XYZ file of N, CA and C in Angstrom:
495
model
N 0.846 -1.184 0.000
C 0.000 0.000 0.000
C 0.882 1.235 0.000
N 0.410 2.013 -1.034
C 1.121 3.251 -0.871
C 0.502 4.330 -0.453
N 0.858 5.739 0.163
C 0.222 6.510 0.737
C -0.865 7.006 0.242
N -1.898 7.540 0.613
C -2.920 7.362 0.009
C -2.432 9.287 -0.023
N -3.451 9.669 -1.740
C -3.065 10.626 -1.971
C -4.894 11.531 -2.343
N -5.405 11.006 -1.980
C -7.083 11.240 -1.861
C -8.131 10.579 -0.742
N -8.835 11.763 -0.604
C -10.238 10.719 0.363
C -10.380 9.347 -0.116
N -11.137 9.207 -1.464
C -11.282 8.055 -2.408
C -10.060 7.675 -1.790
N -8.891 7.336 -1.896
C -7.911 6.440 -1.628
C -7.918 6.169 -0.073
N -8.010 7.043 0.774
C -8.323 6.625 2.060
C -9.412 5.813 2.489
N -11.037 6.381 1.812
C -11.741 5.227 1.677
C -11.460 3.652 1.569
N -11.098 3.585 0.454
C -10.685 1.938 -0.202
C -9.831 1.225 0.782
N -8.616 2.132 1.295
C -7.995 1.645 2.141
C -8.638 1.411 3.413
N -9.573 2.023 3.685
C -10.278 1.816 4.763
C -11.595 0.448 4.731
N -11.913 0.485 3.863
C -13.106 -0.757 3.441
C -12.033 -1.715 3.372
N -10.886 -2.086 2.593
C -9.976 -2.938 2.591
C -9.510 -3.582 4.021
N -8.901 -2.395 4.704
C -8.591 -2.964 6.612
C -9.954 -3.534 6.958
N -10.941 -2.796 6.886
C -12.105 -3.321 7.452
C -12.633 -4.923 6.901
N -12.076 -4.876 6.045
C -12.348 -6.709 5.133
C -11.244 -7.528 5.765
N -10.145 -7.149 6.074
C -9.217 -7.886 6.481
C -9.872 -8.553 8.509
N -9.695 -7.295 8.868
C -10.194 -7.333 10.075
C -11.682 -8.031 10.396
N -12.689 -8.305 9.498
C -13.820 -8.952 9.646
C -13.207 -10.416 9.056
N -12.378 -10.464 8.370
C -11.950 -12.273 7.956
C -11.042 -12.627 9.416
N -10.353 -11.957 10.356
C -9.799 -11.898 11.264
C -10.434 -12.493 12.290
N -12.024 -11.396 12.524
C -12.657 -11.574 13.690
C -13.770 -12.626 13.034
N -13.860 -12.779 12.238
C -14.826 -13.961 11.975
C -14.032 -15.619 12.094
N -13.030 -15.842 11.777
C -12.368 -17.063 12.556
C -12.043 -16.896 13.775
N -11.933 -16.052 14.543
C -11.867 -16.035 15.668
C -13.144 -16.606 16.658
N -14.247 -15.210 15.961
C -15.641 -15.912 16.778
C -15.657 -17.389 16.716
N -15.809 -18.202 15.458
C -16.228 -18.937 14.921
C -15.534 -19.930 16.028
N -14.507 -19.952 16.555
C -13.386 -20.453 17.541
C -14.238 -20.260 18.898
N -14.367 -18.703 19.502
C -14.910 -19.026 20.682
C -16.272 -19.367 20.727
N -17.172 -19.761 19.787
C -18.940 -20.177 19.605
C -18.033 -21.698 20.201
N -17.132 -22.478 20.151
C -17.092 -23.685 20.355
C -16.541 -23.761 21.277
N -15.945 -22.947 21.923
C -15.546 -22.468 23.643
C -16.438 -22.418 24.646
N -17.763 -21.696 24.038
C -18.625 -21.450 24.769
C -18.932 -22.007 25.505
N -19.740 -22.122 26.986
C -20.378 -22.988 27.570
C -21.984 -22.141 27.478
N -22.484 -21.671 27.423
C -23.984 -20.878 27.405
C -24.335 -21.178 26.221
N -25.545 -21.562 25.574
C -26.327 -21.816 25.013
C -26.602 -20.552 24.115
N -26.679 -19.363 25.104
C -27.232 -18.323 24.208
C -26.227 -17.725 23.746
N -24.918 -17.939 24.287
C -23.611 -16.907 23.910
C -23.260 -17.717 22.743
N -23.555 -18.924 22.346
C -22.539 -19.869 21.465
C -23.872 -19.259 20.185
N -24.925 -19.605 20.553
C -25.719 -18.613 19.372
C -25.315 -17.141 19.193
N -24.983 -16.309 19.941
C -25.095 -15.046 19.122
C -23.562 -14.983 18.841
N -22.366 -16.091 19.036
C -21.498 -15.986 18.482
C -21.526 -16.088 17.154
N -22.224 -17.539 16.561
C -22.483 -18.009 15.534
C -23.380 -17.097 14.590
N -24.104 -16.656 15.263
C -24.946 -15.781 14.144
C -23.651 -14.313 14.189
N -22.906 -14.361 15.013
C -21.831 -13.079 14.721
C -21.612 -12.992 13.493
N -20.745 -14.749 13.371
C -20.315 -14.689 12.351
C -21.220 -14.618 10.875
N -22.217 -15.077 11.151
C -23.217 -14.542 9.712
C -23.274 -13.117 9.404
N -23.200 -12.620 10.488
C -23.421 -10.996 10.415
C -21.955 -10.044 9.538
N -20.649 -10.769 10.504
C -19.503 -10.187 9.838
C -19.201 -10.745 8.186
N -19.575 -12.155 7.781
C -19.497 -12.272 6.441
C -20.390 -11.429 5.833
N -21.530 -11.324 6.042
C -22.040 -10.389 5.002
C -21.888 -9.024 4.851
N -21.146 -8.445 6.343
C -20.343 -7.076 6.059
C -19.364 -7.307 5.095
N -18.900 -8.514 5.289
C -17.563 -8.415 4.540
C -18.148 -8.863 2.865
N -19.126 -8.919 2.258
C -19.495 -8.818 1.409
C -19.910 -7.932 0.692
N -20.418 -6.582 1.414
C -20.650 -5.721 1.361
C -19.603 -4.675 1.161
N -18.104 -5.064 2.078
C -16.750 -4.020 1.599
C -16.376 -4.430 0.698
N -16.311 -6.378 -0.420
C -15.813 -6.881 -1.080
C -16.897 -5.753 -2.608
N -18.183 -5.589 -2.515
C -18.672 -5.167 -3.103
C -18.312 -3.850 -3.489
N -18.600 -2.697 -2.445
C -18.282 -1.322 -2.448
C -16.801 -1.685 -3.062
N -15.728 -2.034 -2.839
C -14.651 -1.926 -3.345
C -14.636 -2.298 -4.752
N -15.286 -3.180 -4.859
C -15.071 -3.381 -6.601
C -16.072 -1.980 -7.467
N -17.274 -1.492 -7.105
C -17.711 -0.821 -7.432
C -17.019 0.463 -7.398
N -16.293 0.742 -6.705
C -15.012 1.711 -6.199
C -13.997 1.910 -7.309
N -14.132 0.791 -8.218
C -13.073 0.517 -8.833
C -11.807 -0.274 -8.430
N -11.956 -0.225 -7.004
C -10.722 -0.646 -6.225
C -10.061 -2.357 -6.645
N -8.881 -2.651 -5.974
C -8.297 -4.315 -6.236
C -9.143 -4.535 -5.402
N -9.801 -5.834 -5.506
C -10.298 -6.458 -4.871
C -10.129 -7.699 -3.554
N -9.071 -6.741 -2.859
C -8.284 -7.602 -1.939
C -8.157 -6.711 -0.883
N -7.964 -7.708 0.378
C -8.112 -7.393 2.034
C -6.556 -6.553 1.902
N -6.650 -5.557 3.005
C -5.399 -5.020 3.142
C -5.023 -5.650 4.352
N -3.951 -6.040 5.055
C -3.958 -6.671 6.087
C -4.091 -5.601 7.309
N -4.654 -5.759 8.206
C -4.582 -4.954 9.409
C -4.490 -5.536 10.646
N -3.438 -4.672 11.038
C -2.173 -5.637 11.895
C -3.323 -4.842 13.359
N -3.994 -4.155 13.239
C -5.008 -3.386 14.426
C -5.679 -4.586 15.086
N -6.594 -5.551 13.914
C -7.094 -6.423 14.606
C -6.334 -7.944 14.832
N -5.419 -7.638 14.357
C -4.398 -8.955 14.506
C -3.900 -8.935 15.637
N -3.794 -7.758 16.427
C -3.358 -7.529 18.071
C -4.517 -7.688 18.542
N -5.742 -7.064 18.470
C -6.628 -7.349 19.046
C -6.988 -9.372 19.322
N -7.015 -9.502 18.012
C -7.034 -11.036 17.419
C -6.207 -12.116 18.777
N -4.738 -11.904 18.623
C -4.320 -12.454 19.642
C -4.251 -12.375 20.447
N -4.538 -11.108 21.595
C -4.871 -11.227 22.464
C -6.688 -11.827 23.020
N -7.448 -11.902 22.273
C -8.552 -12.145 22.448
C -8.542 -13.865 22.654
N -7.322 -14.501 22.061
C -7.364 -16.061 21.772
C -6.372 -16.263 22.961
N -5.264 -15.434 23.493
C -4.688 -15.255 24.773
C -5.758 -15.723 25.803
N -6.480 -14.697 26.302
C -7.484 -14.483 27.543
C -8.599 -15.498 26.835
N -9.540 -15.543 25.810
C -10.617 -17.119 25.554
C -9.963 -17.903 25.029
N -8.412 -18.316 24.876
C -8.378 -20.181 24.557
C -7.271 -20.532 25.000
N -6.237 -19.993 25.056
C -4.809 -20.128 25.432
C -4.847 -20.357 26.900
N -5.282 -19.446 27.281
C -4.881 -19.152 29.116
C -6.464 -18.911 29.788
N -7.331 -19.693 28.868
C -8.863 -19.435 29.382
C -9.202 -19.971 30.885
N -9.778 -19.322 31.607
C -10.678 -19.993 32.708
C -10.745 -21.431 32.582
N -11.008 -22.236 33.085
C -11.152 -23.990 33.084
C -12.919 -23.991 33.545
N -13.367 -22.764 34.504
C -14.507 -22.599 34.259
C -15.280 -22.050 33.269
N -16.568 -22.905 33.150
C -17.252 -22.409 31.425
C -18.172 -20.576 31.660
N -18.484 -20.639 32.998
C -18.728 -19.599 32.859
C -18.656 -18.402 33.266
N -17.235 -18.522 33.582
C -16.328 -17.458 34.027
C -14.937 -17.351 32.289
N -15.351 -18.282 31.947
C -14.405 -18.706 30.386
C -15.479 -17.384 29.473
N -16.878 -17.550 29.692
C -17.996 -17.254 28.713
C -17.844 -15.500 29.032
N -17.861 -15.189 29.932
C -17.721 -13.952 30.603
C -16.341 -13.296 29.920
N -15.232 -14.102 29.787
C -14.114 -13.595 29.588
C -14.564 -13.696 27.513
N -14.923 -14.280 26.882
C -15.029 -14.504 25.970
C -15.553 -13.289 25.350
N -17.070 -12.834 25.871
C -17.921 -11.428 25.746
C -16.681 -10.134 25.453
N -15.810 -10.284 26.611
C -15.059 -9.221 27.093
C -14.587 -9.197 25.651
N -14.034 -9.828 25.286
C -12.718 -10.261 24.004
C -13.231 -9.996 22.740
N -15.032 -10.433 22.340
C -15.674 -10.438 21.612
C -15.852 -8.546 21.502
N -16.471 -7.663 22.748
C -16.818 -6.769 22.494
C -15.862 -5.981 21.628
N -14.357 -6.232 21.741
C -13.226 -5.489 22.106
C -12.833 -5.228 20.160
N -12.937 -6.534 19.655
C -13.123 -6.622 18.399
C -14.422 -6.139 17.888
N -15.626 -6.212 18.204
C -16.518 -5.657 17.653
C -16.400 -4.265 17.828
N -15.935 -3.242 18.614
C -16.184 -2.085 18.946
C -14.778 -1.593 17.651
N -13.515 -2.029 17.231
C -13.150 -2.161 16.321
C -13.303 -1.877 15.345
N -14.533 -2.970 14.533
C -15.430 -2.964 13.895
C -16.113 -1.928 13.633
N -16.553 -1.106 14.670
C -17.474 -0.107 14.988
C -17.274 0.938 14.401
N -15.497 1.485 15.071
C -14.818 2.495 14.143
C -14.202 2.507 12.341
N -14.060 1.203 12.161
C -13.690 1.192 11.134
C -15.101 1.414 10.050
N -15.979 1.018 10.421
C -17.187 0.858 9.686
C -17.828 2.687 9.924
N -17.879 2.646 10.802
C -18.238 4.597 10.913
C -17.239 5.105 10.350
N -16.375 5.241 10.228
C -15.247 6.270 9.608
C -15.373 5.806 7.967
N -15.771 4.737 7.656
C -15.687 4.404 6.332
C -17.452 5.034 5.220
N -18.390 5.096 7.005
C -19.565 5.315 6.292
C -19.144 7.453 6.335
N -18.189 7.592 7.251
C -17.990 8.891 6.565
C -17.239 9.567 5.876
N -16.123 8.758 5.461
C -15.700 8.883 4.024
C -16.496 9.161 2.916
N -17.452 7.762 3.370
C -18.250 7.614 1.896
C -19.729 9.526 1.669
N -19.799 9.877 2.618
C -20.813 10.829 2.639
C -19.670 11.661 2.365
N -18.538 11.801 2.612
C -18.062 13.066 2.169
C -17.802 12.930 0.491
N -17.574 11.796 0.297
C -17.083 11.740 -0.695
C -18.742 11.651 -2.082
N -20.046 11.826 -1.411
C -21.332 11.725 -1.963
C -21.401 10.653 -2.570
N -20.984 9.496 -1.616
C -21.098 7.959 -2.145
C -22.670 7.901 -1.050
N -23.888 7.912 -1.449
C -25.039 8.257 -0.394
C -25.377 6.183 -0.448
N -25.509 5.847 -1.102
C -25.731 4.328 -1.383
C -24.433 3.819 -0.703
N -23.031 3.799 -0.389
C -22.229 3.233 -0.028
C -22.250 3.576 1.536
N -22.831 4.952 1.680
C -22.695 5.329 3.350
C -24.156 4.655 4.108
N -25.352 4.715 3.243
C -26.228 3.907 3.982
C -26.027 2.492 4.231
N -25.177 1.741 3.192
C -24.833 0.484 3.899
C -23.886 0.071 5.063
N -23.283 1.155 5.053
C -22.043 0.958 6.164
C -22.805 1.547 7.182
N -23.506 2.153 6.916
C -23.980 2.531 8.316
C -25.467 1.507 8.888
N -25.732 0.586 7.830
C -26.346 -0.173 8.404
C -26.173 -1.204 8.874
N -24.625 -1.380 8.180
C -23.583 -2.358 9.376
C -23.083 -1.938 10.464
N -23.046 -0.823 10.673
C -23.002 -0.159 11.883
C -24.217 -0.359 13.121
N -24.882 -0.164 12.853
C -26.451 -0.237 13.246
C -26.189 -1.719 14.067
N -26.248 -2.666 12.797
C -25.969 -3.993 12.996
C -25.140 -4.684 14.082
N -23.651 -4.177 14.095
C -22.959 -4.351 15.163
C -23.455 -3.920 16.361
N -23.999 -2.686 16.354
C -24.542 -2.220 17.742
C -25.592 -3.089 18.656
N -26.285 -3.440 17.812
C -27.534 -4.256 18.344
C -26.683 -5.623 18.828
N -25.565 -6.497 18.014
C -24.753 -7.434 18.418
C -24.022 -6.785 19.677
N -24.079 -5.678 19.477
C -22.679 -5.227 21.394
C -23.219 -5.626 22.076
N -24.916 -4.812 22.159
C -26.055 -4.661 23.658
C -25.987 -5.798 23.582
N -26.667 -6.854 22.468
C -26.806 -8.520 23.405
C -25.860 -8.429 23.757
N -24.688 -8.534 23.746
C -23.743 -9.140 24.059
C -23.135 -8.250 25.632
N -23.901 -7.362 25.493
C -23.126 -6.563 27.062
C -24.577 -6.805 28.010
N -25.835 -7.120 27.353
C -26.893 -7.931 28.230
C -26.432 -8.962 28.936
N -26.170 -9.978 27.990
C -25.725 -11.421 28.679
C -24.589 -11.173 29.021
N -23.697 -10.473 28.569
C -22.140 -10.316 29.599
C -22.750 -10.248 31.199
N -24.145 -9.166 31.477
C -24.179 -9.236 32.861
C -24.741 -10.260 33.532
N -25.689 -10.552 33.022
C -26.175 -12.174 33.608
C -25.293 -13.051 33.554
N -24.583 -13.365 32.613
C -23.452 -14.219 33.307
C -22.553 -13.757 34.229
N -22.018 -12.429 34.415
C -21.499 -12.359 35.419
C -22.293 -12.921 36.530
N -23.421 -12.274 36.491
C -24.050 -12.422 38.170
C -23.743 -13.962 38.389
N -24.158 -14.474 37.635
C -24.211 -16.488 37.517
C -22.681 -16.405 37.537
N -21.394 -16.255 37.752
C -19.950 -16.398 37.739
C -19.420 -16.228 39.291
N -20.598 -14.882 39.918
C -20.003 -14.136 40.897
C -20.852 -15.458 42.178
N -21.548 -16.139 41.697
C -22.534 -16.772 42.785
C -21.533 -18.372 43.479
């Protein structure tokens, strides 16, 4: 990658990290849904991952329509995030499932909130740049993730309480 010498080029580069980083955090989830011990956490892991492929279908799209290569840029942002998240849920996890499940949420949010920025900054690229069709989708992956945090910071507290007992 070379320096980017336009918005448009910051864009692309930005939908690009954001494709890299959703192929990142989507093997990851896909890893702790089978960690899980909760029933409901191993579902909204699994449907995570439905959710992040079809974002990531959506940057694979905008980018080609962009004109752009049609390839992930690597981003080394969620690759730290990445390993430390497989550190604290699989490496060095709790031996309890639901004090493991609790720690999992934590790890999960940390990458989704990630997500969060890369996908807002990309839906405002795209409005500056009067891409109005490219910013309503990113921002309805935005949307999307959000509603995935709250479950996920819902049941983060009920399982705590059930951890702390």
């Amino acid at each position: 990658m070379s320096a980017p010498r336009s918005l448009q080029d910051v864009y692309l580069d930005e939908l690009k990290d954001n494709w890299s980083a959703n192929d990142q955090m989507a093997r990851t989830v896909q890893q702790f849904s089978q960690k899980a011990s909760d029933a409901k956490l191993k579902q909204m892991l699994e449907k995570s991952v439905e959710g992040i492929n079809k974002h990531t279908g959506i940057l694979k799209s905008l980018i080609e329509q962009a004109g752009g290569k049609a390839e992930p840029e690597h981003c080394k942002g969620m690759e730290g995030l990445v390993t430390e998240a497989r550190k604290h849920a699989s490496e060095e996890a709790p031996q309890d499932g639901q004090l493991r499940d609790v720690v999992i949420i934590a790890q999960y949010q940390r990458m989704a909130h990630y997500g969060l920025a890369g996908f807002g900054s990309a839906a405002a690229y795209a409005k500056a740049l009067g891409k109005s069709e490219d910013e309503q989708k990113l921002k309805q992956a935005v949307s999307e993730i959000y509603k995935g945090d709250e479950f996920a910071s819902q049941l983060a507290e009920s399982l705590q309480q059930v951890a702390t007992k």
